[in-house]
RNA sequence: GCCCGAGUAGCUCAGUUGGCAGAGCAGCUGUCUUGUAAACAGCAGGUCGUCGGUUCGAUUCCGACCUCGGGCUCCA
């Protein structure tokens, strides 16, 4: 029997008997390695450890300490989940179950259209741990498609995957492109169709937790049946699992919906309607400061401020294309004078009066402002800015806190440029947007380029390509990661969106910048060029906050409710130790208010300790305590958020410190 | 919109064979006058999400609707 030679990633070569497997290779190197091995990569292709190695291959042994091991562990654990559910619910069938970020899921159809309950998750978890304790092997085998279909006779969704793959569509990644279909058998009763690879046996799988269950359409389409999905998280080590669960708890504490109530910032009165927020006085201060600073920066950057109404006749949205492409996202129209005569202004069938719509976007109004008179190339780029409140009829299941609402205010601008100016202007806009976001405390970004949405877009391929290229060039010049979002553009043009990572690493879509060749055409916009001829301007849509509401919610979570001094509703609270110090406390407050600071005094009706505790709960930047010493020397005791108490601080030096915090936006 | 779950005091939550509704915190009134994260006492506070049904009687059982949470789809 001849030997085979295997090259390891470090370049060394090992000789093994013919037919040797990854397991053999690992064992020949070391016991520890054999124990930790999860799968092997043969010439870059992942394979089971049990598969024979081909002569001359380069082989990397993936252990559970390496980052890419988690995906294999998750996928294998998904099989255990499927086995558990199929055992617990005789007659159940299963669809797909991929590894995802931090874990995996699996979709099932339970007999009689059943659904999972929270208690079911506990039963499934217990069954999974039995399967893992039994240390069942994952045994691979392959069948021709005909036999594969027979094997999966009771599992129609698996057969759909096979049929799709046979017709060249393996978008789900369930089957692979070969002539045969691979399976993994754990027990005589449980076989799952799968590309693999898998860990050698279920005993390798330990650190998972079932987290949620819910409905999910088969293959993600509303046209398909709804299946029952179970989600789980899974990690190679217990420490990583616990770390993840801990991060989840920390994120829950930052939830802006919870903090919005606790800090008295905003609410969603049921009487008003789903997805419609009201801002309370404290939230109002934060919001006004956010908006004021934005206005100031926009003014400095050459934007002009405009205003437009909340409702308009249907014709405007007919011209803009919104009624053709965005009608699902709009509130139904108000029918005015429904029995009157058609005024000839359109917006309804003959004799049915006029329809008015709540506006879902601000762009048509800004276009009308542009078109209100003849424009010269000397005016371009013309930058119009509005805090424009728009209304969108979001489907009932998607409304979520301030991040997904039905009424929102966009910090919306539309820039009209010549074709020649477009790329420069896009670069200026992107730099402006990133700079401003940094002032709001977000400084970790990546960019996403969204291209033409097939089937729901207006305009020619050439126009789309040109606009997309311009955006790509600008994005690439920023030295920030760029990812492609195929088909994610708006109906009128491609876009760059800025994704920001917050204090605990979650990403949020913030600003969008969209190039639009379409609306200028639809509204027949023009300007007079240096040549005396009429030319078509190009329009750029951009919002920096996205919506003020969403941005507000993101900032609450980013700062965990502890706003930096420049945004804090109350920057300083002065606490007299006893009533005798009340006059001094008020004098201190008066002095600080004179500097423009937001200050309150809370008298000595309660113990000092309790008043401190309340102020800390409200996450104020500074609490000042004044007692006998401070009255005598015109000082204050400074208790800063997240810092040590300082005594006998001269009032003036505290004022300078706070002014510094505010100026630096910290 | 679809699948699942939940709505009890301002907040967090108890409340089972269907029989007059509970706690802590917050609020209000007193007392206490305090040097850095919970002083003491008292009072008040609820159409038990809404509407209908079953019942002698419904917070409790049934139905519809509204709102919220999780998931799918969608999205600023």
XYZ file of C-alpha atoms (C1' of nucleotides) in Angstrom:
742
model
C 0.000 0.000 0.000
C 1.457 3.313 -1.027
C 1.494 6.428 1.107
C -0.066 9.771 0.312
C 1.555 13.084 1.098
C -0.344 15.941 2.647
C 0.840 19.532 2.861
C -0.047 21.455 6.004
C -0.698 25.224 6.090
C 2.782 25.875 7.520
C 4.265 24.238 4.395
C 5.379 21.023 6.091
C 4.553 17.749 4.373
C 3.285 14.592 6.049
C 3.130 11.084 4.785
C 0.081 8.988 5.604
C -1.212 5.587 4.477
C -3.563 5.662 1.501
C -7.152 6.149 2.611
C -6.151 8.186 5.633
C -8.743 10.673 6.832
C -8.642 14.074 8.435
C -9.065 12.368 11.767
C -5.995 10.247 11.067
C -4.037 13.301 10.042
C -4.970 15.165 13.210
C -4.133 12.136 15.350
C -0.733 11.841 13.683
C 0.051 15.397 14.693
C -1.196 15.386 18.252
C -3.845 14.144 20.635
C -4.954 17.631 21.555
C -5.442 18.538 17.900
C -7.431 15.362 17.248
C -9.686 16.224 20.146
C -10.271 19.817 19.055
C -10.669 19.183 15.319
C -14.075 20.091 13.892
C -13.662 19.720 10.123
C -10.836 19.877 7.607
C -10.305 22.131 4.651
C -8.922 20.170 1.695
C -7.417 22.534 -0.853
C -9.635 25.216 0.625
C -12.815 23.113 0.464
C -14.432 22.160 3.772
C -14.759 18.387 4.278
C -15.720 15.949 7.003
C -12.914 14.684 9.187
C -13.992 11.156 8.257
C -13.456 11.689 4.521
C -10.373 10.065 2.958
C -7.746 12.644 1.984
C -6.553 12.804 -1.619
C -2.831 12.469 -2.331
C -1.018 15.779 -2.674
C -3.703 17.895 -1.049
C -3.105 20.889 1.147
C -5.079 20.321 4.317
C -5.981 22.654 7.120
C -7.459 21.206 10.268
C -10.122 23.517 11.637
C -10.279 23.347 15.418
C -12.980 24.754 17.625
C -10.669 27.548 18.672
C -10.657 29.034 15.207
C -13.218 31.622 14.159
C -14.678 29.689 11.238
C -15.327 26.597 13.375
C -18.430 28.187 14.848
C -20.288 27.984 11.552
C -19.789 24.210 11.326
C -20.728 23.692 14.961
C -23.867 25.757 14.428
C -24.895 23.885 11.343
C -24.408 20.548 13.058
C -26.390 21.738 16.065
C -29.187 22.717 13.682
C -29.374 19.043 12.649
C -29.731 18.067 16.284
C -32.583 20.552 16.596
C -34.285 18.992 13.581
C -33.866 15.506 14.963
C -35.322 16.574 18.305
C -38.374 18.208 16.739
C -39.059 15.295 14.386
C -38.876 12.898 17.319
C -41.085 14.979 19.585
C -43.705 15.709 16.887
C -44.357 12.557 14.887
C -45.593 13.604 11.479
C -43.698 16.890 11.495
C -41.693 17.797 8.427
C -38.716 20.077 8.027
C -37.409 22.559 5.477
C -34.101 24.421 5.810
C -31.838 25.038 8.761
C -28.745 27.142 8.102
C -26.112 28.580 10.398
C -26.525 32.317 10.852
C -24.663 35.005 12.738
C -24.227 33.820 16.335
C -26.340 30.705 15.843
C -28.748 28.919 13.586
C -32.412 28.269 12.916
C -34.513 25.497 11.488
C -37.937 25.661 9.815
C -40.619 23.059 10.437
C -44.193 22.306 9.608
C -45.910 20.665 12.552
C -48.723 18.160 12.091
C -52.169 19.728 11.900
C -50.709 23.188 11.394
C -49.416 23.270 14.974
C -47.186 25.987 16.362
C -44.462 26.108 18.986
C -44.936 27.489 22.474
C -42.273 28.759 24.866
C -42.641 25.523 26.821
C -41.969 23.562 23.639
C -38.551 25.192 23.444
C -37.699 23.698 26.831
C -38.813 20.238 25.697
C -36.820 20.562 22.483
C -33.779 21.738 24.413
C -33.967 18.715 26.730
C -34.301 16.333 23.778
C -31.353 17.970 22.027
C -29.188 17.460 25.088
C -30.152 13.762 25.076
C -29.051 13.500 21.453
C -25.793 15.214 22.260
C -25.190 12.978 25.273
C -25.708 9.944 23.003
C -22.768 11.162 20.893
C -24.343 10.098 17.598
C -22.026 10.061 14.582
C -22.737 12.219 11.514
C -22.413 9.703 8.662
C -22.336 11.047 5.144
C -23.726 9.247 2.095
C -24.834 10.266 -1.361
C -27.775 9.207 -3.509
C -28.842 9.835 -7.084
C -31.682 12.336 -7.172
C -34.356 9.704 -7.794
C -33.464 7.748 -4.678
C -32.969 10.979 -2.785
C -36.546 11.967 -3.547
C -37.727 8.582 -2.316
C -35.768 8.934 0.906
C -37.399 12.326 1.496
C -40.855 11.044 0.533
C -42.360 12.428 3.745
C -40.641 15.785 3.475
C -42.049 17.842 0.611
C -40.014 20.967 1.367
C -36.771 19.011 1.045
C -37.982 17.798 -2.344
C -38.690 21.383 -3.362
C -35.055 22.225 -2.610
C -33.957 19.268 -4.767
C -36.215 20.296 -7.627
C -35.009 23.873 -7.492
C -31.404 22.732 -7.520
C -32.131 20.391 -10.420
C -33.411 23.383 -12.355
C -30.257 25.284 -11.510
C -31.537 27.300 -8.581
C -29.764 26.426 -5.368
C -30.136 29.868 -3.886
C -30.927 28.268 -0.544
C -27.597 26.422 -0.576
C -29.327 23.261 0.541
C -28.408 20.843 -2.204
C -25.370 21.738 -4.254
C -24.868 21.418 -7.952
C -23.748 17.801 -8.430
C -25.558 14.779 -9.887
C -26.007 13.227 -6.493
C -27.466 14.568 -3.309
C -25.648 14.207 -0.021
C -27.190 13.229 3.274
C -26.095 12.808 6.835
C -27.416 10.007 8.985
C -27.309 10.286 12.764
C -29.536 7.341 13.671
C -31.421 4.782 11.626
C -34.464 7.021 11.977
C -32.916 10.427 11.347
C -31.396 11.502 8.076
C -31.072 15.104 6.879
C -30.229 16.276 3.412
C -27.156 18.464 3.697
C -24.024 19.584 1.898
C -21.949 19.359 5.046
C -19.432 19.153 6.373
C -20.355 18.258 9.913
C -18.563 17.632 13.148
C -17.751 13.929 13.639
C -20.448 13.353 16.244
C -23.128 15.134 18.260
C -21.031 14.916 21.405
C -18.995 17.824 20.103
C -21.970 20.150 20.379
C -22.696 21.699 23.714
C -22.915 25.429 24.013
C -26.205 26.462 22.512
C -29.449 28.017 23.674
C -32.810 28.052 21.950
C -33.870 31.665 21.923
C -37.077 32.269 19.975
C -39.734 30.754 17.817
C -41.973 32.346 15.251
C -43.550 32.051 11.844
C -41.428 32.327 8.734
C -42.502 32.020 5.120
C -40.955 29.108 3.225
C -38.019 30.506 1.254
C -38.889 33.977 2.531
C -41.798 34.611 0.212
C -45.257 35.740 1.271
C -46.629 33.557 -1.530
C -45.378 30.414 0.238
C -46.801 28.616 3.274
C -45.782 29.845 6.684
C -43.520 27.474 8.559
C -42.571 27.446 12.224
C -39.011 28.535 12.883
C -36.895 27.946 15.965
C -33.903 30.213 16.516
C -30.874 29.407 18.625
C -27.476 30.818 19.422
C -24.438 28.548 19.600
C -20.738 28.989 20.275
C -17.672 26.774 20.470
C -17.150 27.567 24.134
C -19.324 28.160 27.147
C -17.554 31.438 27.808
C -18.480 32.777 24.378
C -22.100 31.735 24.827
C -22.287 33.448 28.198
C -20.571 36.513 26.839
C -23.141 36.688 24.054
C -26.077 36.285 26.419
C -24.589 38.965 28.642
C -24.300 41.342 25.689
C -27.958 40.693 24.915
C -28.876 41.720 28.447
C -26.808 44.869 28.147
C -28.495 45.703 24.865
C -31.909 45.192 26.475
C -31.013 47.748 29.157
C -30.319 50.281 26.420
C -33.588 49.681 24.622
C -34.824 53.162 23.691
C -38.431 52.111 24.250
C -37.654 51.265 27.861
C -35.422 54.304 28.421
C -37.990 56.528 26.732
C -40.425 55.712 29.535
C -37.867 55.754 32.353
C -36.348 59.078 31.341
C -39.712 60.608 30.355
C -38.554 61.355 26.800
C -41.416 60.269 24.544
C -44.385 57.940 24.327
C -46.777 56.362 21.872
C -50.275 57.111 23.195
C -52.633 54.396 22.089
C -55.200 57.113 21.475
C -53.025 58.620 18.754
C -52.324 55.490 16.767
C -49.725 52.881 16.077
C -46.285 54.193 15.168
C -47.078 57.805 16.031
C -44.855 59.286 18.743
C -45.252 62.281 21.013
C -42.145 63.862 22.524
C -42.321 64.905 26.182
C -40.527 68.030 27.439
C -37.225 66.269 28.204
C -37.222 64.431 24.900
C -38.236 67.721 23.339
C -35.078 69.402 24.594
C -32.882 66.669 23.149
C -34.707 66.725 19.865
C -34.565 70.499 19.560
C -30.824 70.504 20.270
C -30.279 67.805 17.661
C -32.250 69.795 15.134
C -30.747 73.170 16.030
C -27.220 71.930 15.570
C -28.172 70.307 12.293
C -29.717 73.572 11.065
C -26.620 75.507 12.000
C -24.320 73.109 10.168
C -26.546 72.989 7.102
C -26.678 76.745 6.948
C -22.874 76.875 7.087
C -22.685 74.261 4.323
C -24.730 76.351 1.912
C -28.173 74.788 2.288
C -31.294 76.930 2.001
C -34.272 76.151 4.208
C -37.700 75.488 2.774
C -41.075 74.389 4.124
C -43.859 72.374 2.580
C -47.331 71.164 3.642
C -48.207 67.683 4.896
C -50.884 66.907 2.330
C -51.233 67.371 -1.361
C -53.467 66.538 -4.273
C -53.039 63.131 -5.858
C -51.755 64.572 -9.133
C -48.431 65.515 -7.614
C -47.724 61.941 -6.567
C -49.006 60.707 -9.899
C -46.432 62.850 -11.658
C -43.667 61.843 -9.275
C -44.436 58.172 -9.726
C -45.123 57.553 -6.052
C -48.663 56.355 -6.733
C -47.331 53.841 -9.225
C -44.421 52.618 -7.156
C -44.989 53.542 -3.550
C -48.788 53.447 -3.104
C -48.578 50.508 -0.673
C -46.491 52.650 1.618
C -48.941 55.572 1.632
C -51.969 56.252 3.795
C -55.192 55.936 1.788
C -56.360 59.198 0.209
C -58.814 61.672 1.666
C -61.640 62.110 -0.825
C -62.718 65.744 -0.882
C -66.096 66.791 -2.189
C -66.804 63.215 -3.272
C -70.121 64.047 -4.925
C -69.081 67.274 -6.542
C -67.995 67.966 -10.057
C -64.583 67.152 -11.320
C -62.716 70.412 -11.145
C -60.423 69.381 -13.939
C -57.566 69.119 -11.496
C -57.446 65.376 -11.688
C -56.859 63.254 -8.653
C -59.950 61.165 -9.061
C -62.380 59.586 -11.428
C -64.649 61.901 -13.303
C -67.228 63.440 -11.013
C -65.689 62.022 -7.846
C -63.994 65.157 -6.530
C -60.375 65.445 -5.529
C -58.113 63.077 -3.612
C -55.549 64.390 -1.169
C -52.700 62.299 0.149
C -50.533 62.611 3.225
C -47.027 62.974 1.861
C -44.699 59.975 2.181
C -41.713 61.935 0.851
C -40.720 65.566 0.528
C -39.053 65.492 -2.851
C -41.979 66.539 -5.082
C -42.445 69.723 -3.078
C -38.822 70.735 -3.373
C -39.037 70.068 -7.074
C -41.973 72.449 -7.341
C -39.936 75.086 -5.557
C -37.132 74.569 -8.061
C -39.614 74.792 -10.906
C -41.346 77.903 -9.569
C -39.223 80.056 -11.822
C -36.548 79.750 -14.444
C -33.224 78.588 -13.017
C -29.702 79.486 -14.105
C -26.609 77.315 -13.969
C -25.197 80.071 -11.739
C -27.608 78.906 -8.990
C -26.395 75.322 -9.023
C -25.754 73.344 -6.981
C -28.993 74.469 -5.364
C -29.394 72.839 -1.961
C -32.840 72.810 -0.341
C -33.242 71.555 3.202
C -36.351 70.844 5.219
C -37.236 69.080 8.431
C -40.105 67.536 6.522
C -42.689 65.447 8.300
C -43.893 62.513 6.250
C -46.374 59.706 6.825
C -46.038 56.145 5.655
C -48.519 53.374 6.048
C -46.213 50.755 7.497
C -47.675 47.282 7.748
C -49.007 46.580 11.220
C -46.392 43.978 12.065
C -43.347 46.123 11.381
C -43.904 49.183 13.564
C -41.176 49.256 16.187
C -40.419 51.981 18.742
C -38.903 55.077 17.199
C -36.969 53.114 14.609
C -39.988 52.160 12.523
C -42.874 54.593 12.741
C -45.764 55.809 10.623
C -45.150 59.504 11.111
C -41.627 60.852 11.027
C -39.634 63.957 10.331
C -36.822 63.646 7.850
C -33.866 65.976 7.804
C -34.345 65.967 4.109
C -32.407 67.825 1.461
C -32.584 67.841 -2.297
C -29.689 69.120 -4.273
C -30.051 70.143 -7.896
C -26.792 70.002 -9.821
C -25.454 69.880 -13.330
C -24.188 66.535 -14.536
C -20.644 67.898 -14.401
C -20.984 68.960 -10.761
C -22.587 65.745 -9.631
C -19.563 63.695 -8.588
C -17.926 66.571 -6.712
C -21.163 67.381 -4.995
C -21.647 63.752 -3.946
C -18.181 63.772 -2.426
C -18.892 66.993 -0.550
C -22.186 65.612 0.728
C -20.693 62.347 1.931
C -17.872 64.131 3.746
C -20.386 66.529 5.314
C -22.624 63.702 6.447
C -19.815 61.728 8.068
C -18.431 64.812 9.764
C -21.797 65.710 11.218
C -22.517 62.164 12.399
C -19.215 62.246 14.287
C -20.422 65.322 16.157
C -23.382 63.279 17.353
C -20.996 60.724 18.786
C -21.047 58.118 16.011
C -17.657 57.567 14.443
C -17.489 53.958 13.281
C -19.016 53.576 9.826
C -19.293 51.482 6.745
C -21.022 52.306 3.492
C -23.564 50.321 1.538
C -24.169 50.819 -2.166
C -27.690 49.860 -3.232
C -28.292 49.129 -6.893
C -31.293 48.952 -9.202
C -34.255 47.006 -7.831
C -35.214 44.729 -10.697
C -38.858 44.886 -11.600
C -39.719 47.979 -9.613
C -37.630 50.778 -10.993
C -38.039 53.588 -13.483
C -35.396 54.747 -15.941
C -33.007 53.108 -18.360
C -30.168 50.749 -17.519
C -27.689 53.344 -18.819
C -28.937 55.999 -16.436
C -28.795 53.584 -13.543
C -25.282 52.483 -14.442
C -24.083 56.071 -14.668
C -25.559 57.096 -11.337
C -24.375 53.912 -9.644
C -20.838 54.464 -10.926
C -20.750 58.006 -9.641
C -21.827 56.851 -6.201
C -19.324 54.016 -6.234
C -16.429 56.308 -7.092
C -17.312 58.689 -4.306
C -17.791 55.888 -1.795
C -14.473 54.315 -2.708
C -12.681 57.614 -2.229
C -13.721 57.771 1.439
C -11.417 55.080 2.838
C -14.334 53.384 4.535
C -15.519 49.815 3.983
C -18.041 49.538 1.168
C -20.480 46.659 0.768
C -22.818 46.023 -2.109
C -26.571 45.778 -1.613
C -27.735 44.312 -4.895
C -31.210 45.518 -5.889
C -31.687 47.625 -2.778
C -32.104 51.044 -4.398
C -35.208 53.213 -4.403
C -37.455 53.062 -7.475
C -35.993 56.307 -8.836
C -32.279 55.775 -8.283
C -29.355 54.029 -6.566
C -28.154 55.069 -3.134
C -25.301 55.013 -0.683
C -26.329 54.443 2.875
C -24.123 55.117 5.837
C -24.231 52.381 8.445
C -22.984 53.398 11.882
C -21.829 51.103 14.673
C -22.957 52.180 18.122
C -21.281 51.946 21.505
C -21.912 48.210 21.796
C -21.165 47.334 18.198
C -24.635 47.167 16.691
C -25.064 48.719 13.271
C -27.823 51.111 12.302
C -28.682 52.472 8.913
C -28.365 56.222 9.171
C -27.902 58.539 6.246
C -28.839 57.898 2.671
C -27.601 59.665 -0.437
C -29.500 58.921 -3.636
C -28.886 60.003 -7.183
C -32.013 60.634 -9.203
C -32.249 61.160 -12.969
C -35.936 60.333 -13.010
C -37.812 62.994 -11.125
C -36.165 65.846 -13.056
C -37.483 64.190 -16.218
C -40.922 63.487 -14.838
C -41.277 67.108 -13.755
C -39.494 68.379 -16.851
C -36.994 70.387 -14.829
C -34.465 72.550 -16.573
C -31.937 75.284 -16.045
C -30.350 77.658 -18.490
C -26.688 76.899 -19.075
C -23.776 79.158 -19.925
C -24.509 78.311 -23.548
C -27.977 79.812 -23.279
C -29.603 76.419 -23.803
C -31.916 74.534 -21.471
C -30.394 71.567 -19.663
C -31.792 68.917 -17.345
C -30.484 69.105 -13.767
C -29.692 66.028 -11.726
C -31.222 65.647 -8.328
C -29.550 64.216 -5.240
C -31.727 63.154 -2.318
C -30.129 62.892 1.059
C -31.146 62.553 4.653
C -28.572 62.499 7.373
C -30.509 61.352 10.389
C -32.691 59.276 8.102
C -35.526 60.348 10.316
C -35.217 62.489 13.394
C -37.208 59.894 15.332
C -34.995 56.982 14.365
C -31.836 58.971 14.974
C -33.168 59.986 18.362
C -33.788 56.329 19.192
C -30.312 55.368 18.017
C -28.714 58.083 20.139
C -30.667 56.943 23.203
C -29.319 53.420 22.713
C -25.821 54.544 21.765
C -25.525 56.632 24.926
C -27.686 54.254 27.003
C -29.759 57.309 27.929
C -26.706 59.118 29.365
C -26.636 61.990 26.897
C -23.440 64.010 26.598
C -23.680 67.408 28.222
C -24.530 69.282 25.030
C -27.651 67.130 24.531
C -28.621 66.412 28.148
C -32.094 67.732 29.028
C -30.798 68.720 32.452
C -27.073 69.295 32.639
C -26.699 70.136 36.297
C -28.761 69.530 39.421
C -27.836 71.476 42.514
C -28.578 69.839 45.871
C -28.377 71.873 49.079
C -27.304 69.656 51.966
C -29.970 71.257 54.187
C -32.515 74.048 53.882
C -29.942 76.419 55.304
C -27.967 76.049 52.084
C -30.904 76.602 49.749
C -30.051 80.245 49.058
C -26.539 79.314 48.020
C -27.894 76.506 45.839
C -30.185 78.932 44.050
C -27.376 81.439 43.667
C -25.226 78.719 42.089
C -28.054 77.739 39.760
C -28.647 81.343 38.823
C -24.994 81.852 38.036
C -24.839 78.716 35.889
C -28.041 79.583 34.039
C -26.353 82.864 33.239
C -23.850 80.822 31.248
C -26.725 79.216 29.363
C -26.621 75.907 31.205
C -29.724 73.855 31.968
C -29.869 73.682 35.758
C -32.367 72.609 38.422
C -32.316 72.820 42.224
C -33.838 70.085 44.375
C -34.379 71.146 47.995
C -33.711 69.216 51.185
C -37.114 67.563 51.637
C -35.433 64.225 51.192
C -32.106 62.872 52.368
C -29.104 63.838 50.334
C -28.378 60.203 49.570
C -31.794 59.701 48.059
C -31.581 62.868 45.987
C -28.196 61.738 44.659
C -29.671 58.378 43.834
C -32.538 59.910 41.864
C -30.213 62.169 39.925
C -27.990 59.210 39.050
C -31.034 57.292 37.901
C -31.843 60.154 35.574
C -28.277 59.937 34.203
C -27.495 63.630 34.673
C -23.988 64.721 33.649
C -23.366 66.599 36.906
C -24.788 66.725 40.405
C -23.577 69.579 42.581
C -23.846 69.369 46.369
C -23.551 72.549 48.394
C -23.163 72.725 52.190
C -21.555 74.867 54.876
C -18.073 74.832 53.326
C -19.422 75.861 49.940
C -21.510 78.710 51.329
C -18.384 79.997 53.087
C -16.065 79.813 50.068
C -18.379 80.079 47.014
C -17.552 76.542 45.977
C -19.498 73.428 45.044
C -19.080 69.703 45.526
C -18.995 68.130 42.066
C -20.383 64.637 41.504
C -19.840 63.887 37.817
C -21.512 61.018 35.975
C -19.105 58.112 35.930
C -16.425 59.930 37.958
C -15.196 60.615 41.457
C -16.684 63.201 43.791
C -14.650 66.390 44.131
C -15.081 68.777 47.059
C -14.524 72.523 47.354
C -14.461 73.218 43.622
C -14.669 76.945 42.828
C -17.923 77.590 40.969
C -16.102 79.355 38.166
C -13.849 76.404 37.459
C -16.848 74.064 37.354
C -18.539 76.398 34.861
C -15.462 76.296 32.667
C -15.359 72.518 32.861
C -18.997 72.190 31.771
C -18.516 74.738 29.003
C -15.595 72.619 27.778
C -17.707 69.454 27.791
C -20.411 71.156 25.791
C -18.018 72.658 23.260
C -16.345 69.303 22.672
C -19.735 67.550 22.500
C -18.594 65.010 25.081
C -50.335 41.850 6.008
C -48.973 36.759 8.007
C -47.514 33.166 12.567
C -47.033 33.170 18.061
C -47.540 35.592 22.806
C -49.195 39.570 26.065
C -52.431 43.818 27.907
C -54.329 44.455 36.082
C -52.505 51.750 39.648
C -47.772 56.572 36.462
C -43.718 52.207 36.427
C -42.435 46.863 37.581
C -45.433 42.926 38.588
C -48.739 39.380 42.093
C -53.809 37.744 41.719
C -57.155 29.477 39.553
C -62.594 25.049 40.395
C -66.054 32.590 37.985
C -68.112 35.505 44.075
C -66.589 43.260 46.492
C -58.816 44.053 43.403
C -53.010 43.478 45.861
C -47.470 44.722 46.637
C -43.009 47.568 45.812
C -41.439 51.996 43.589
C -43.336 56.749 41.868
C -47.222 60.704 43.550
C -49.546 63.716 47.586
C -49.568 65.348 53.213
C -47.014 65.574 57.490
C -42.570 64.759 60.543
C -37.148 64.711 59.837
C -32.697 69.268 58.011
C -29.461 65.704 56.178
C -21.785 66.293 52.824
C -22.570 62.174 48.060
C -26.755 55.824 45.160
C -33.171 54.227 49.296
C -35.242 58.633 56.604
C -40.241 57.712 59.034
C -45.601 57.891 59.083
C -50.150 58.600 56.747
C -53.225 59.393 52.337
C -54.698 58.859 47.580
C -54.569 56.118 43.183
C -57.895 50.831 38.977
C -64.610 50.741 33.988
C -58.495 44.696 35.292
C -57.061 47.389 26.774
C -62.245 48.132 24.120
C -66.850 46.149 22.543
C -69.991 42.028 22.444
C -71.387 36.918 24.198
C -72.071 32.833 28.034
C -73.610 33.119 33.324
C -77.622 34.715 39.045
C -72.697 36.844 38.837
C -66.836 37.724 34.331
C -60.273 40.701 35.715
C -61.075 35.178 35.305
C -64.609 31.431 30.074
C -65.707 32.530 24.479
C -65.530 35.972 20.052
C -64.193 40.396 17.485
C -61.366 44.691 17.503
C -57.280 47.975 19.401
C -52.325 48.279 21.266
C -47.677 46.189 22.563
C -43.670 42.258 22.302
C -41.050 38.213 19.297
C -40.599 36.136 14.259
C -41.503 36.485 8.549
C -42.047 39.926 4.661
C -40.936 45.106 4.119
C -38.171 49.657 5.484
C -35.899 56.040 7.030
